[in-house]
Amino acid sequence: MRITKDQVVAIDYTLTDDQGQVLDTSEGSEPLWYLHGAKGIIPGLERELDGKQTGDHLEVAITPKDGYGERNDSLRQSVSRDQFDDNQELELGMQFRVDSGNEPLIVTIVEITDDTVTVDGNHPLAGMNLNFDVTVREIRAATAEELEHGHVHGPGGHSH
Ligand code: ZN
């Protein structure tokens, strides 16, 4: 079976940056399951996996354009510390959801001073080249329900 649109695919992967540092990996845990053609993974990786078979191993370098996008500096903002609850513990790297008008945005705290907190709405991997080492573990046809929902059900997927 080859990977085509509307198939459910399990991959093992290791993601490294250009310095070779591991950013994310499925090693030591379950493979990543996704629905092919449903934009469940970054576009560059989905494109490279198209047509591959179980057992195929690939190493791909993906530019920001095909990954998490370029960084957008306007998504980085300093806000006054007293906009936060006094009791709220604030730490670097902490993420939370804010309402940005149209769609909710996940922001990360990147700097804290006595007076201000700087949050960044860019994806942590925006602007980075992503180097994936991927092995295709399993391929199966998606069920009608999975296609309707646009995601994988069962082991490795949504359970609802
Ligand atoms: Zn579902």
Short mmCIF file of N, CA and C and ligand atoms in Angstrom, two decimals:
data_model
loop_
_atom_site.label_atom_id
_atom_site.label_comp_id
_atom_site.label_asym_id
_atom_site.label_seq_id
_atom_site.Cartn_x
_atom_site.Cartn_y
_atom_site.Cartn_z
N MET A 1 0.84 -1.20 0.00
CA MET A 1 0.00 0.00 0.00
C MET A 1 0.88 1.25 0.00
N ARG A 2 0.51 2.20 -0.81
CA ARG A 2 1.25 3.45 -0.85
C ARG A 2 0.44 4.57 -0.19
N ILE A 3 1.18 5.55 0.33
CA ILE A 3 0.49 6.66 0.99
C ILE A 3 -0.17 7.56 -0.06
N THR A 4 -1.48 7.66 0.04
CA THR A 4 -2.23 8.60 -0.81
C THR A 4 -3.25 9.31 0.09
N LYS A 5 -3.93 10.26 -0.50
CA LYS A 5 -4.93 11.02 0.24
C LYS A 5 -5.94 10.08 0.90
N ASP A 6 -6.38 10.45 2.08
CA ASP A 6 -7.41 9.72 2.82
C ASP A 6 -6.92 8.39 3.40
N GLN A 7 -5.61 8.25 3.57
CA GLN A 7 -5.13 7.09 4.30
C GLN A 7 -4.58 7.53 5.65
N VAL A 8 -4.68 6.59 6.59
CA VAL A 8 -4.15 6.85 7.92
C VAL A 8 -2.74 6.27 7.97
N VAL A 9 -1.81 7.09 8.43
CA VAL A 9 -0.40 6.72 8.36
C VAL A 9 0.24 6.85 9.74
N ALA A 10 1.07 5.87 10.09
CA ALA A 10 1.86 5.95 11.32
C ALA A 10 3.33 6.13 10.93
N ILE A 11 3.97 7.14 11.51
CA ILE A 11 5.40 7.35 11.23
C ILE A 11 6.18 7.45 12.54
N ASP A 12 7.40 6.94 12.48
CA ASP A 12 8.37 7.27 13.51
C ASP A 12 9.19 8.42 12.97
N TYR A 13 9.52 9.36 13.83
CA TYR A 13 10.26 10.52 13.30
C TYR A 13 11.18 11.10 14.34
N THR A 14 12.24 11.71 13.87
CA THR A 14 13.08 12.54 14.71
C THR A 14 13.29 13.85 13.98
N LEU A 15 13.06 14.94 14.69
CA LEU A 15 13.19 16.27 14.12
C LEU A 15 14.40 16.97 14.73
N THR A 16 15.31 17.43 13.87
CA THR A 16 16.48 18.16 14.37
C THR A 16 16.57 19.51 13.70
N ASP A 17 17.23 20.46 14.37
CA ASP A 17 17.48 21.75 13.74
C ASP A 17 18.78 21.68 12.94
N ASP A 18 19.18 22.80 12.36
CA ASP A 18 20.36 22.79 11.50
C ASP A 18 21.65 22.53 12.27
N GLN A 19 21.60 22.66 13.60
CA GLN A 19 22.78 22.36 14.42
C GLN A 19 22.78 20.90 14.88
N GLY A 20 21.79 20.16 14.46
CA GLY A 20 21.74 18.74 14.82
C GLY A 20 21.09 18.47 16.15
N GLN A 21 20.58 19.50 16.78
CA GLN A 21 19.92 19.30 18.08
C GLN A 21 18.51 18.73 17.88
N VAL A 22 18.19 17.70 18.66
CA VAL A 22 16.87 17.06 18.53
C VAL A 22 15.80 17.96 19.15
N LEU A 23 14.80 18.32 18.34
CA LEU A 23 13.71 19.18 18.80
C LEU A 23 12.49 18.36 19.22
N ASP A 24 12.34 17.22 18.57
CA ASP A 24 11.17 16.39 18.85
C ASP A 24 11.44 15.02 18.26
N THR A 25 10.91 13.99 18.91
CA THR A 25 11.09 12.65 18.38
C THR A 25 10.00 11.72 18.89
N SER A 26 9.67 10.72 18.10
CA SER A 26 8.71 9.72 18.57
C SER A 26 9.44 8.55 19.22
N GLU A 27 10.76 8.61 19.21
CA GLU A 27 11.54 7.51 19.78
C GLU A 27 11.20 7.34 21.25
N GLY A 28 10.99 6.12 21.65
CA GLY A 28 10.66 5.86 23.05
C GLY A 28 9.18 6.03 23.35
N SER A 29 8.39 6.40 22.34
CA SER A 29 6.95 6.45 22.54
C SER A 29 6.26 5.93 21.29
N GLU A 30 4.96 6.11 21.23
CA GLU A 30 4.19 5.61 20.09
C GLU A 30 4.52 6.42 18.84
N PRO A 31 4.39 5.79 17.67
CA PRO A 31 4.56 6.57 16.44
C PRO A 31 3.48 7.66 16.33
N LEU A 32 3.70 8.58 15.46
CA LEU A 32 2.72 9.62 15.18
C LEU A 32 1.74 9.13 14.10
N TRP A 33 0.46 9.20 14.43
CA TRP A 33 -0.58 8.82 13.46
C TRP A 33 -1.19 10.09 12.89
N TYR A 34 -1.38 10.11 11.58
CA TYR A 34 -2.05 11.27 10.98
C TYR A 34 -2.86 10.83 9.78
N LEU A 35 -3.78 11.70 9.40
CA LEU A 35 -4.62 11.43 8.23
C LEU A 35 -3.99 12.16 7.04
N HIS A 36 -3.55 11.38 6.06
CA HIS A 36 -2.84 11.98 4.93
C HIS A 36 -3.79 12.83 4.08
N GLY A 37 -3.34 14.05 3.77
CA GLY A 37 -4.14 14.94 2.93
C GLY A 37 -5.09 15.83 3.71
N ALA A 38 -5.03 15.76 5.04
CA ALA A 38 -5.95 16.54 5.87
C ALA A 38 -5.24 17.67 6.61
N LYS A 39 -4.02 17.99 6.18
CA LYS A 39 -3.23 19.08 6.79
C LYS A 39 -2.98 18.85 8.29
N GLY A 40 -2.86 17.56 8.66
CA GLY A 40 -2.60 17.24 10.06
C GLY A 40 -1.13 17.37 10.41
N ILE A 41 -0.28 17.37 9.41
CA ILE A 41 1.15 17.59 9.63
C ILE A 41 1.60 18.71 8.70
N ILE A 42 2.82 19.20 8.90
CA ILE A 42 3.25 20.34 8.08
C ILE A 42 3.30 19.96 6.60
N PRO A 43 2.99 20.94 5.73
CA PRO A 43 2.83 20.65 4.30
C PRO A 43 4.05 20.00 3.65
N GLY A 44 5.25 20.47 4.01
CA GLY A 44 6.46 19.93 3.38
C GLY A 44 6.65 18.46 3.66
N LEU A 45 6.31 18.05 4.88
CA LEU A 45 6.50 16.65 5.25
C LEU A 45 5.41 15.79 4.59
N GLU A 46 4.21 16.29 4.58
CA GLU A 46 3.13 15.55 3.95
C GLU A 46 3.44 15.30 2.46
N ARG A 47 3.98 16.31 1.82
CA ARG A 47 4.31 16.17 0.40
C ARG A 47 5.37 15.10 0.18
N GLU A 48 6.39 15.10 1.05
CA GLU A 48 7.47 14.12 0.90
C GLU A 48 6.99 12.69 1.15
N LEU A 49 5.99 12.56 2.00
CA LEU A 49 5.51 11.21 2.35
C LEU A 49 4.56 10.64 1.29
N ASP A 50 4.06 11.50 0.44
CA ASP A 50 3.10 11.06 -0.57
C ASP A 50 3.72 9.97 -1.45
N GLY A 51 3.02 8.84 -1.58
CA GLY A 51 3.50 7.76 -2.45
C GLY A 51 4.47 6.79 -1.79
N LYS A 52 4.87 7.08 -0.53
CA LYS A 52 5.81 6.18 0.15
C LYS A 52 5.07 4.93 0.66
N GLN A 53 5.86 3.89 0.99
CA GLN A 53 5.27 2.63 1.46
C GLN A 53 5.76 2.31 2.87
N THR A 54 5.09 1.34 3.48
CA THR A 54 5.50 0.88 4.80
C THR A 54 6.97 0.46 4.77
N GLY A 55 7.73 0.90 5.76
CA GLY A 55 9.14 0.54 5.83
C GLY A 55 10.05 1.56 5.16
N ASP A 56 9.50 2.42 4.35
CA ASP A 56 10.34 3.44 3.69
C ASP A 56 10.94 4.37 4.74
N HIS A 57 12.18 4.74 4.50
CA HIS A 57 12.89 5.65 5.40
C HIS A 57 13.29 6.87 4.60
N LEU A 58 13.03 8.04 5.12
CA LEU A 58 13.43 9.23 4.38
C LEU A 58 14.01 10.30 5.29
N GLU A 59 14.92 11.05 4.72
CA GLU A 59 15.49 12.20 5.43
C GLU A 59 15.19 13.41 4.60
N VAL A 60 14.44 14.33 5.19
CA VAL A 60 14.04 15.50 4.42
C VAL A 60 14.35 16.79 5.18
N ALA A 61 14.76 17.80 4.44
CA ALA A 61 15.01 19.12 5.00
C ALA A 61 13.90 20.04 4.52
N ILE A 62 13.21 20.65 5.46
CA ILE A 62 12.04 21.45 5.14
C ILE A 62 12.28 22.91 5.54
N THR A 63 12.05 23.81 4.58
CA THR A 63 12.25 25.23 4.85
C THR A 63 11.05 25.78 5.61
N PRO A 64 11.20 26.94 6.27
CA PRO A 64 10.09 27.51 7.05
C PRO A 64 8.80 27.65 6.24
N LYS A 65 8.95 28.00 4.97
CA LYS A 65 7.77 28.18 4.11
C LYS A 65 6.90 26.93 4.09
N ASP A 66 7.54 25.76 4.09
CA ASP A 66 6.80 24.49 4.07
C ASP A 66 6.68 23.87 5.45
N GLY A 67 7.13 24.63 6.45
CA GLY A 67 7.07 24.13 7.82
C GLY A 67 6.07 24.95 8.63
N TYR A 68 6.57 25.67 9.64
CA TYR A 68 5.69 26.45 10.50
C TYR A 68 5.67 27.93 10.14
N GLY A 69 6.14 28.24 8.92
CA GLY A 69 6.08 29.62 8.45
C GLY A 69 7.27 30.45 8.92
N GLU A 70 7.39 31.63 8.32
CA GLU A 70 8.43 32.57 8.73
C GLU A 70 8.01 33.21 10.04
N ARG A 71 8.99 33.71 10.78
CA ARG A 71 8.65 34.43 12.00
C ARG A 71 7.97 35.76 11.66
N ASN A 72 7.01 36.14 12.45
CA ASN A 72 6.33 37.42 12.28
C ASN A 72 6.57 38.23 13.55
N ASP A 73 7.44 39.25 13.44
CA ASP A 73 7.85 40.00 14.63
C ASP A 73 6.71 40.75 15.30
N SER A 74 5.65 41.02 14.53
CA SER A 74 4.53 41.75 15.14
C SER A 74 3.75 40.88 16.11
N LEU A 75 4.03 39.57 16.11
CA LEU A 75 3.35 38.68 17.05
C LEU A 75 4.05 38.63 18.41
N ARG A 76 5.16 39.39 18.51
CA ARG A 76 5.89 39.46 19.77
C ARG A 76 5.52 40.78 20.44
N GLN A 77 5.05 40.69 21.67
CA GLN A 77 4.56 41.90 22.34
C GLN A 77 4.93 41.91 23.81
N SER A 78 5.26 43.11 24.28
CA SER A 78 5.47 43.28 25.71
C SER A 78 4.21 43.85 26.32
N VAL A 79 3.77 43.23 27.39
CA VAL A 79 2.60 43.75 28.08
C VAL A 79 2.97 44.03 29.53
N SER A 80 2.21 44.94 30.11
CA SER A 80 2.49 45.33 31.48
C SER A 80 2.24 44.14 32.42
N ARG A 81 3.11 44.02 33.37
CA ARG A 81 3.03 42.91 34.32
C ARG A 81 1.69 42.88 35.06
N ASP A 82 1.13 44.08 35.30
CA ASP A 82 -0.11 44.07 36.08
C ASP A 82 -1.35 43.70 35.25
N GLN A 83 -1.13 43.30 34.01
CA GLN A 83 -2.24 42.70 33.25
C GLN A 83 -2.48 41.26 33.70
N PHE A 84 -1.53 40.76 34.44
CA PHE A 84 -1.66 39.38 34.92
C PHE A 84 -2.09 39.39 36.38
N ASP A 85 -2.79 38.38 36.74
CA ASP A 85 -3.20 38.17 38.11
C ASP A 85 -1.96 38.10 39.00
N ASP A 86 -1.99 38.79 40.12
CA ASP A 86 -0.84 38.79 41.04
C ASP A 86 -0.46 37.39 41.49
N ASN A 87 -1.47 36.56 41.64
CA ASN A 87 -1.22 35.21 42.15
C ASN A 87 -0.74 34.25 41.07
N GLN A 88 -0.84 34.72 39.83
CA GLN A 88 -0.48 33.80 38.74
C GLN A 88 1.03 33.68 38.63
N GLU A 89 1.47 32.45 38.72
CA GLU A 89 2.89 32.16 38.58
C GLU A 89 3.28 32.29 37.11
N LEU A 90 4.27 33.12 36.82
CA LEU A 90 4.69 33.29 35.43
C LEU A 90 6.09 32.73 35.23
N GLU A 91 6.23 31.93 34.22
CA GLU A 91 7.53 31.32 33.95
C GLU A 91 7.86 31.42 32.47
N LEU A 92 9.14 31.49 32.18
CA LEU A 92 9.57 31.45 30.78
C LEU A 92 9.10 30.16 30.14
N GLY A 93 8.64 30.25 28.91
CA GLY A 93 8.22 29.04 28.20
C GLY A 93 6.77 28.67 28.42
N MET A 94 6.15 29.34 29.39
CA MET A 94 4.75 29.05 29.68
C MET A 94 3.89 29.48 28.48
N GLN A 95 2.93 28.63 28.14
CA GLN A 95 2.08 28.96 27.00
C GLN A 95 0.65 29.14 27.42
N PHE A 96 -0.02 30.06 26.79
CA PHE A 96 -1.46 30.17 27.03
C PHE A 96 -2.15 30.75 25.81
N ARG A 97 -3.44 30.66 25.84
CA ARG A 97 -4.27 31.04 24.71
C ARG A 97 -4.81 32.45 24.92
N VAL A 98 -4.71 33.28 23.90
CA VAL A 98 -5.29 34.62 24.00
C VAL A 98 -6.27 34.83 22.85
N ASP A 99 -7.20 35.73 23.06
CA ASP A 99 -8.13 36.05 22.00
C ASP A 99 -7.54 37.21 21.20
N SER A 100 -7.28 36.98 19.93
CA SER A 100 -6.61 38.00 19.13
C SER A 100 -7.57 38.61 18.12
N GLY A 101 -8.87 38.50 18.41
CA GLY A 101 -9.82 39.05 17.46
C GLY A 101 -10.46 37.97 16.64
N ASN A 102 -9.76 37.46 15.63
CA ASN A 102 -10.36 36.46 14.74
C ASN A 102 -10.25 35.06 15.32
N GLU A 103 -9.03 34.59 15.48
CA GLU A 103 -8.90 33.24 16.00
C GLU A 103 -7.99 33.23 17.22
N PRO A 104 -8.22 32.28 18.12
CA PRO A 104 -7.38 32.22 19.31
C PRO A 104 -5.93 31.95 18.93
N LEU A 105 -5.02 32.56 19.67
CA LEU A 105 -3.60 32.46 19.37
C LEU A 105 -2.90 31.86 20.59
N ILE A 106 -2.01 30.91 20.35
CA ILE A 106 -1.21 30.37 21.44
C ILE A 106 0.05 31.22 21.55
N VAL A 107 0.28 31.80 22.71
CA VAL A 107 1.49 32.61 22.89
C VAL A 107 2.39 31.98 23.95
N THR A 108 3.66 32.26 23.83
CA THR A 108 4.66 31.74 24.75
C THR A 108 5.35 32.90 25.45
N ILE A 109 5.54 32.78 26.77
CA ILE A 109 6.28 33.82 27.49
C ILE A 109 7.78 33.67 27.17
N VAL A 110 8.36 34.73 26.62
CA VAL A 110 9.78 34.65 26.23
C VAL A 110 10.67 35.56 27.08
N GLU A 111 10.07 36.49 27.82
CA GLU A 111 10.87 37.37 28.67
C GLU A 111 10.02 37.90 29.81
N ILE A 112 10.59 37.95 30.99
CA ILE A 112 9.88 38.52 32.14
C ILE A 112 10.79 39.50 32.85
N THR A 113 10.31 40.72 33.04
CA THR A 113 11.05 41.66 33.88
C THR A 113 10.14 42.04 35.04
N ASP A 114 10.61 42.97 35.91
CA ASP A 114 9.77 43.38 37.03
C ASP A 114 8.48 44.02 36.56
N ASP A 115 8.56 44.72 35.42
CA ASP A 115 7.41 45.50 34.97
C ASP A 115 6.66 44.89 33.78
N THR A 116 7.37 44.14 32.99
CA THR A 116 6.74 43.68 31.75
C THR A 116 6.89 42.17 31.54
N VAL A 117 5.98 41.66 30.75
CA VAL A 117 6.04 40.27 30.30
C VAL A 117 6.00 40.31 28.78
N THR A 118 6.96 39.64 28.14
CA THR A 118 6.97 39.60 26.68
C THR A 118 6.46 38.25 26.22
N VAL A 119 5.44 38.30 25.38
CA VAL A 119 4.88 37.06 24.85
C VAL A 119 5.09 37.03 23.34
N ASP A 120 5.21 35.82 22.82
CA ASP A 120 5.49 35.62 21.40
C ASP A 120 4.44 34.66 20.82
N GLY A 121 3.71 35.15 19.83
CA GLY A 121 2.65 34.34 19.22
C GLY A 121 3.12 33.50 18.05
N ASN A 122 4.42 33.57 17.74
CA ASN A 122 4.93 32.70 16.68
C ASN A 122 4.97 31.27 17.17
N HIS A 123 4.78 30.32 16.27
CA HIS A 123 5.02 28.93 16.62
C HIS A 123 6.49 28.82 17.01
N PRO A 124 6.79 28.04 18.07
CA PRO A 124 8.20 27.94 18.51
C PRO A 124 9.14 27.50 17.37
N LEU A 125 8.62 26.81 16.37
CA LEU A 125 9.46 26.33 15.27
C LEU A 125 9.34 27.21 14.02
N ALA A 126 8.67 28.36 14.15
CA ALA A 126 8.57 29.27 13.00
C ALA A 126 9.96 29.79 12.64
N GLY A 127 10.20 29.97 11.35
CA GLY A 127 11.47 30.52 10.89
C GLY A 127 12.62 29.55 10.90
N MET A 128 12.35 28.31 11.24
CA MET A 128 13.45 27.33 11.34
C MET A 128 13.41 26.33 10.20
N ASN A 129 14.61 25.89 9.77
CA ASN A 129 14.68 24.74 8.88
C ASN A 129 14.48 23.50 9.72
N LEU A 130 13.66 22.60 9.24
CA LEU A 130 13.33 21.40 9.99
C LEU A 130 13.87 20.18 9.26
N ASN A 131 14.67 19.40 9.95
CA ASN A 131 15.25 18.21 9.34
C ASN A 131 14.60 16.98 9.95
N PHE A 132 13.86 16.28 9.12
CA PHE A 132 13.11 15.12 9.58
C PHE A 132 13.78 13.83 9.12
N ASP A 133 13.88 12.91 10.05
CA ASP A 133 14.29 11.54 9.76
C ASP A 133 13.06 10.69 10.05
N VAL A 134 12.49 10.12 9.01
CA VAL A 134 11.16 9.50 9.13
C VAL A 134 11.17 8.07 8.63
N THR A 135 10.49 7.18 9.35
CA THR A 135 10.24 5.83 8.86
C THR A 135 8.73 5.57 8.86
N VAL A 136 8.24 5.08 7.74
CA VAL A 136 6.80 4.79 7.63
C VAL A 136 6.54 3.44 8.30
N ARG A 137 5.69 3.42 9.32
CA ARG A 137 5.41 2.20 10.08
C ARG A 137 4.17 1.47 9.62
N GLU A 138 3.12 2.20 9.34
CA GLU A 138 1.85 1.56 9.02
C GLU A 138 1.01 2.46 8.14
N ILE A 139 0.28 1.84 7.25
CA ILE A 139 -0.65 2.59 6.39
C ILE A 139 -1.96 1.82 6.35
N ARG A 140 -3.07 2.50 6.53
CA ARG A 140 -4.37 1.85 6.38
C ARG A 140 -5.36 2.87 5.82
N ALA A 141 -6.45 2.35 5.27
CA ALA A 141 -7.49 3.24 4.77
C ALA A 141 -8.20 3.91 5.94
N ALA A 142 -8.56 5.16 5.79
CA ALA A 142 -9.32 5.85 6.82
C ALA A 142 -10.76 5.37 6.79
N THR A 143 -11.41 5.39 7.95
CA THR A 143 -12.84 5.06 7.99
C THR A 143 -13.64 6.28 7.54
N ALA A 144 -14.91 6.05 7.21
CA ALA A 144 -15.78 7.14 6.78
C ALA A 144 -15.87 8.21 7.88
N GLU A 145 -15.90 7.74 9.13
CA GLU A 145 -16.01 8.68 10.24
C GLU A 145 -14.73 9.53 10.39
N GLU A 146 -13.59 8.89 10.20
CA GLU A 146 -12.34 9.64 10.29
C GLU A 146 -12.27 10.72 9.20
N LEU A 147 -12.73 10.36 8.01
CA LEU A 147 -12.72 11.33 6.91
C LEU A 147 -13.65 12.50 7.20
N GLU A 148 -14.78 12.17 7.81
CA GLU A 148 -15.73 13.21 8.15
C GLU A 148 -15.15 14.17 9.18
N HIS A 149 -14.44 13.61 10.17
CA HIS A 149 -13.86 14.43 11.24
C HIS A 149 -12.55 15.09 10.82
N GLY A 150 -11.86 14.50 9.84
CA GLY A 150 -10.59 15.06 9.41
C GLY A 150 -9.43 14.70 10.32
N HIS A 151 -9.60 13.66 11.15
CA HIS A 151 -8.48 13.21 11.99
C HIS A 151 -8.60 11.72 12.28
N VAL A 152 -7.55 11.18 12.90
CA VAL A 152 -7.46 9.75 13.14
C VAL A 152 -8.17 9.38 14.44
N HIS A 153 -8.85 8.27 14.44
CA HIS A 153 -9.47 7.73 15.65
C HIS A 153 -8.71 6.49 16.11
N GLY A 154 -9.04 6.05 17.32
CA GLY A 154 -8.43 4.80 17.82
C GLY A 154 -7.04 5.04 18.34
N PRO A 155 -6.25 3.95 18.45
CA PRO A 155 -4.89 4.08 19.01
C PRO A 155 -4.09 5.13 18.25
N GLY A 156 -3.50 6.05 18.98
CA GLY A 156 -2.69 7.09 18.37
C GLY A 156 -3.51 8.26 17.87
N GLY A 157 -4.84 8.18 17.99
CA GLY A 157 -5.67 9.28 17.51
C GLY A 157 -6.68 9.73 18.55
N HIS A 158 -7.70 10.40 18.09
CA HIS A 158 -8.74 10.88 18.99
C HIS A 158 -9.56 9.71 19.55
N SER A 159 -9.94 9.81 20.80
CA SER A 159 -10.83 8.82 21.36
C SER A 159 -12.08 9.54 21.83
N HIS A 160 -13.07 9.57 21.00
CA HIS A 160 -14.34 10.20 21.39
C HIS A 160 -15.51 9.52 20.66
ZN ZN B 1 -13.19 12.44 15.47
#
